[in-house]
mmCIF file of C-alpha atoms in Angstrom:
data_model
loop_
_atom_site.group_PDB
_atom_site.id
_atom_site.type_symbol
_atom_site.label_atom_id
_atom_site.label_comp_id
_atom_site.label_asym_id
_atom_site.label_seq_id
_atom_site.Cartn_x
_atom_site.Cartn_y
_atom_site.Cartn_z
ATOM 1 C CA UNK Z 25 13.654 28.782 29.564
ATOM 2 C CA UNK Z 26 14.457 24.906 29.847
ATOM 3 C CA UNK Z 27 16.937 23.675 27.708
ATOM 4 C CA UNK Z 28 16.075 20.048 26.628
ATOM 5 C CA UNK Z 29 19.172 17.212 26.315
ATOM 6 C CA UNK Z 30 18.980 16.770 22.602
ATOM 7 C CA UNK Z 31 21.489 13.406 22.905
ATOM 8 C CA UNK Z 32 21.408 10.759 25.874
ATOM 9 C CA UNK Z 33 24.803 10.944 26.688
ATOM 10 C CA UNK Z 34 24.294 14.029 28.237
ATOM 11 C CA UNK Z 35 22.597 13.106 30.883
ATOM 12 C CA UNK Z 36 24.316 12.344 34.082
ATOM 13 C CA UNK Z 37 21.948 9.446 34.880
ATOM 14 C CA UNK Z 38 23.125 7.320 32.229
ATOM 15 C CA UNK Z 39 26.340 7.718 32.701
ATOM 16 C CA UNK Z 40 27.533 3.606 32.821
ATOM 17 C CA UNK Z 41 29.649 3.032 36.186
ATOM 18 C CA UNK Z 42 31.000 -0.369 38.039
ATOM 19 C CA UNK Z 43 29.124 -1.685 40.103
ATOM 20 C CA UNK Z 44 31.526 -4.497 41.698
ATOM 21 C CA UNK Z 45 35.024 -6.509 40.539
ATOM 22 C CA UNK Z 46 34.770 -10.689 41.291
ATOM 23 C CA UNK Z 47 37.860 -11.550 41.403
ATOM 24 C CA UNK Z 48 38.003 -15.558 41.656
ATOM 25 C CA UNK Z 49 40.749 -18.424 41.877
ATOM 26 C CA UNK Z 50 39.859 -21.502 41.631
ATOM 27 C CA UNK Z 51 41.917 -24.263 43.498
ATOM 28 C CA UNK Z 52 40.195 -27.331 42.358
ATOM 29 C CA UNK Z 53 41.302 -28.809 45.927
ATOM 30 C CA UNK Z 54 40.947 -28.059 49.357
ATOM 31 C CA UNK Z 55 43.904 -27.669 51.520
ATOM 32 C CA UNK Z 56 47.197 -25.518 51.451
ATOM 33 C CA UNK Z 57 46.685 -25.025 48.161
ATOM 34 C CA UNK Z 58 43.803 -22.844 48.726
ATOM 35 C CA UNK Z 59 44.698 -21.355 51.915
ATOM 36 C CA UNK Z 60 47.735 -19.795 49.945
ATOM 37 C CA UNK Z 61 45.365 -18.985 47.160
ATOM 38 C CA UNK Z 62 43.251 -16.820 49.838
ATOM 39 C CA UNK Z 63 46.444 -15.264 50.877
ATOM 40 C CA UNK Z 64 46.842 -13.718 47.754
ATOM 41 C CA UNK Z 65 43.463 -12.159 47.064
ATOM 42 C CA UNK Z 66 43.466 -11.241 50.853
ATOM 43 C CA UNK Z 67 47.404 -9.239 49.435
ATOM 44 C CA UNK Z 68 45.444 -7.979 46.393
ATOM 45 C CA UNK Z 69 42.846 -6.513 48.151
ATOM 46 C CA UNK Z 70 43.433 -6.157 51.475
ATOM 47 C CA UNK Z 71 39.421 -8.298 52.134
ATOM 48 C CA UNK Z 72 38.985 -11.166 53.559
ATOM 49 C CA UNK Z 73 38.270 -13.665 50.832
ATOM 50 C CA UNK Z 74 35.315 -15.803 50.975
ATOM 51 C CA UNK Z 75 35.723 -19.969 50.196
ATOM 52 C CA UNK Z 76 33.571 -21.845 47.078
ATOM 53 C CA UNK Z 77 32.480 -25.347 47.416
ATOM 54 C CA UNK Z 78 31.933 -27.889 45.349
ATOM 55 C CA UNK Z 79 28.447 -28.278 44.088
ATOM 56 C CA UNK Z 80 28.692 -32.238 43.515
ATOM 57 C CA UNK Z 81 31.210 -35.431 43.460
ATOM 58 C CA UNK Z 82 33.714 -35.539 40.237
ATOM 59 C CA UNK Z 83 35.585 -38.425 40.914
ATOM 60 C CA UNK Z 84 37.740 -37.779 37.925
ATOM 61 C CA UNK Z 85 38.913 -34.682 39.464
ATOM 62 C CA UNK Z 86 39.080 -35.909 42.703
ATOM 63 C CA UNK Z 87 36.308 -33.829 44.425
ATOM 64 C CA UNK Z 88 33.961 -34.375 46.688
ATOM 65 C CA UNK Z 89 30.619 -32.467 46.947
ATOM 66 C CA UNK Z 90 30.461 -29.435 49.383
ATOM 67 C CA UNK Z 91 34.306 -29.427 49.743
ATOM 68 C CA UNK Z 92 35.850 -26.247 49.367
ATOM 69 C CA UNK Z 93 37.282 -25.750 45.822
ATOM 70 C CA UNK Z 94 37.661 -22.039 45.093
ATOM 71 C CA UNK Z 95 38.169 -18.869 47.199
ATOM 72 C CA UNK Z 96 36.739 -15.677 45.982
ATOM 73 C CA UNK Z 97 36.210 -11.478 46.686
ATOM 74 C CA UNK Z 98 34.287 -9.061 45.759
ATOM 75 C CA UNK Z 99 35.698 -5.095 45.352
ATOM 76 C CA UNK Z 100 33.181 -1.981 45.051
ATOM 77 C CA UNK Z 101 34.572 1.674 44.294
ATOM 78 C CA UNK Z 102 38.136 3.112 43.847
ATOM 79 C CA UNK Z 103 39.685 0.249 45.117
ATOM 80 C CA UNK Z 104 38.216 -2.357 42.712
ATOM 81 C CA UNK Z 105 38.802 0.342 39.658
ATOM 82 C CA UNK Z 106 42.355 0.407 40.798
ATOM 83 C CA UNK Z 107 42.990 -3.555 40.920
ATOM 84 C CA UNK Z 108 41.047 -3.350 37.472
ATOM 85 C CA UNK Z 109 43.511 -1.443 35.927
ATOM 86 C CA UNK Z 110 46.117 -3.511 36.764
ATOM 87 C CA UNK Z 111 44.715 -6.493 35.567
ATOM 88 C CA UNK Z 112 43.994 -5.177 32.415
ATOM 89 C CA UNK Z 113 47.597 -3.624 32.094
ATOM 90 C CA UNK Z 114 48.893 -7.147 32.182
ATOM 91 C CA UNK Z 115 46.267 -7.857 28.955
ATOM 92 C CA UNK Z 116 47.106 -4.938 27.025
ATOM 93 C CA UNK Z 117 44.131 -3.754 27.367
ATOM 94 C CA UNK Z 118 43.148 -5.851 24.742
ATOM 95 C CA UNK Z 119 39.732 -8.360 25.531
ATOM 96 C CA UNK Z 120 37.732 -9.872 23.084
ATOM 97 C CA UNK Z 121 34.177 -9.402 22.149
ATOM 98 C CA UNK Z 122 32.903 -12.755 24.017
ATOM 99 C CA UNK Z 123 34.923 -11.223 26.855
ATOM 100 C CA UNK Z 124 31.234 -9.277 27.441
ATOM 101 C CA UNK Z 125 28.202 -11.086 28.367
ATOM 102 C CA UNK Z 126 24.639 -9.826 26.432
ATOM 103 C CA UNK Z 127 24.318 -7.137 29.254
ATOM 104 C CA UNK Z 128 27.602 -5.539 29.199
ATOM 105 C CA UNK Z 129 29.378 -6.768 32.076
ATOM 106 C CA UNK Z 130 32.874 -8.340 31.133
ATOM 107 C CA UNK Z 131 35.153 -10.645 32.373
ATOM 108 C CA UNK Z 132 38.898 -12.009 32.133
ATOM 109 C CA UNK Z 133 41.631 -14.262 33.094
ATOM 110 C CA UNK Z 134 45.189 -13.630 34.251
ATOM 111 C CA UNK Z 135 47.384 -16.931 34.280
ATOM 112 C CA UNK Z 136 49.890 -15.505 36.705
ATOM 113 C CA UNK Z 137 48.818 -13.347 39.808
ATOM 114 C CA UNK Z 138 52.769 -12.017 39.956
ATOM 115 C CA UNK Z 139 51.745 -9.578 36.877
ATOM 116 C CA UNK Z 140 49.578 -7.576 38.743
ATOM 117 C CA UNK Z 141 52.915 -6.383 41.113
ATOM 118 C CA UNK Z 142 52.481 -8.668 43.737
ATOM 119 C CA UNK Z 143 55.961 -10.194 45.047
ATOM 120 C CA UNK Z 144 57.084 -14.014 43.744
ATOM 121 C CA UNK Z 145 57.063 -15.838 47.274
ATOM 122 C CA UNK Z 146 58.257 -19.264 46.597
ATOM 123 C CA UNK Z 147 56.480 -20.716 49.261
ATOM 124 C CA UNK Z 148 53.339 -19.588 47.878
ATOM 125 C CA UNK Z 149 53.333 -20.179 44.225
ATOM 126 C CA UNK Z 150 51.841 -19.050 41.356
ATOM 127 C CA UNK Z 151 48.464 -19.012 41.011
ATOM 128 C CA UNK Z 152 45.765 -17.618 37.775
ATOM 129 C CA UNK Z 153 43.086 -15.577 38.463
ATOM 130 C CA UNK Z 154 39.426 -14.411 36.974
ATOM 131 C CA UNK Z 155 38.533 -10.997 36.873
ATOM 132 C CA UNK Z 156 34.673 -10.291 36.136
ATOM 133 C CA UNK Z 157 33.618 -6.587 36.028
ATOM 134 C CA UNK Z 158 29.623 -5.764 37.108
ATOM 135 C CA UNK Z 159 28.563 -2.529 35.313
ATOM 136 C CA UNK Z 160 25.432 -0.429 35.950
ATOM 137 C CA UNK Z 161 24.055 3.013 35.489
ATOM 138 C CA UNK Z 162 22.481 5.270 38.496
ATOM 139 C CA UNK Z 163 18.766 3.755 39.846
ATOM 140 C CA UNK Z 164 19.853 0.262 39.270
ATOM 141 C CA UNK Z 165 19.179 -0.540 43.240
ATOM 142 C CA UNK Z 166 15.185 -0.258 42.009
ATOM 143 C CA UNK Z 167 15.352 -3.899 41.227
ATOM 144 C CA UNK Z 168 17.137 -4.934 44.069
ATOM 145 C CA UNK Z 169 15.998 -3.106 47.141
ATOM 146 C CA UNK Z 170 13.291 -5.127 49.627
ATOM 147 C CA UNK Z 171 10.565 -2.526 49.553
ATOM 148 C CA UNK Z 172 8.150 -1.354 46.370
ATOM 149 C CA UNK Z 173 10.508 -2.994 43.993
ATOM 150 C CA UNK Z 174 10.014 -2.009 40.381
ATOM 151 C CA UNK Z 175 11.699 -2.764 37.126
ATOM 152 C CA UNK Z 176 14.329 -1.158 34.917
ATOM 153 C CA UNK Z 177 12.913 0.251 31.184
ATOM 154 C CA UNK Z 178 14.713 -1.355 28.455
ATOM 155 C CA UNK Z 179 16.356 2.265 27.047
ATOM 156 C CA UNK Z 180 17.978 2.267 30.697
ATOM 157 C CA UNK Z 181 19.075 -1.440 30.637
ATOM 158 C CA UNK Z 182 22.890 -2.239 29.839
ATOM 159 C CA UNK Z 183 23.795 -3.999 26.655
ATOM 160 C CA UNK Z 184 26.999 -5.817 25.851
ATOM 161 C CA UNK Z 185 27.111 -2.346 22.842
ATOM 162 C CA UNK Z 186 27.109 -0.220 26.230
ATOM 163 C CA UNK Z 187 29.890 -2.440 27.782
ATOM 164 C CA UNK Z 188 31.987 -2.101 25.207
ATOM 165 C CA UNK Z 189 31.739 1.149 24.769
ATOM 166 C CA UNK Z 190 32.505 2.204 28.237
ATOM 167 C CA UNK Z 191 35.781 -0.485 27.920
ATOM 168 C CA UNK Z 192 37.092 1.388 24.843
ATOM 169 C CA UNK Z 193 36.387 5.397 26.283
ATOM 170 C CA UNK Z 194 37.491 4.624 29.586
ATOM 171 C CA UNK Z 195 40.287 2.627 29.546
ATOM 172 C CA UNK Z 196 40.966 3.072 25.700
ATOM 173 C CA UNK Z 197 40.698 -0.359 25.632
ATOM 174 C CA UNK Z 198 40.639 -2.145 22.107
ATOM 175 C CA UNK Z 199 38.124 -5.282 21.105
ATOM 176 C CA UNK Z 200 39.113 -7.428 18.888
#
């Protein structure tokens, strides 16, 4: 005798999970500005971080197009839901409900990187950072691998309802 799931949550295939972490600065400059930026995502997260450039000329902001601008990483498993948890310790875990996009990913902003636990080195700085947090449930590499690609049902897709919800049971987060 087969015992049939009577809710959804029961099944272990939709359980939602992370997918990646972005974490971001963004310099506005190239220079030692941003080479001391990299040093601190490369402390955070012990990667190599990976350099933004500027898509076109703002002369008001002094940039030039294809000159590097940003410097940015990207975390998978433990080790991104570790630095997650810090970064949401320094907000409380407390975001707001435009903090989640329409499919349930969510992102933030930290305005000092010292809060995560990371020394104050004067000759580095301070510097802010953005956090942006991919979710997904199991079978999501369907749409993404090279070979007999197929689509994801709408009952299986993530919605910003499904984002918050994992926030608030897993890190007992609150949404204002």
């Amino acid at each position: 005798l087969i015992m049939v799931a009577k809710n959804k949550t029961d099944n272990k295939m939709r359980e939602v999970k992370i997918a990646k972490l972005c974490l971001n600065i963004s310099v506005g400059e190239s220079g030692d500005r941003l080479t001391r930026a990299a040093k601190v995502l490369e402390q955070l997260t012990g990667q190599t971080p990976v350099f933004s450039k500027a898509r076109y000329t703002v002369r008001t902001f002094s940039i030039r197009r294809n000159e590097k601008i940003a410097c940015h990483v990207t975390v998978r498993g433990p080790k991104a839901e570790e630095i997650l948890e810090k970064g949401l310790k320094v907000k409380e875990f407390e975001l707001r409900r435009r903090n989640f996009s329409q499919y349930g990913h969510f992102g933030f902003g930290l305005q000092e990187h010292i809060d995560l636990g990371i020394k104050y080195d004067p000759s580095v700085g301070i510097y802010g950072m953005d956090f942006f947090v991919v979710l997904e449930r199991a079978g999501q590499r369907v749409t993404r691998r090279r070979q007999q690609v197929g689509k994801i049902g709408k009952p299986h897709r993530l919605t910003k309802a499904d984002g918050i919800g994992y926030f608030q049971s897993k890190y007992e987060g609150i949404v204002i």
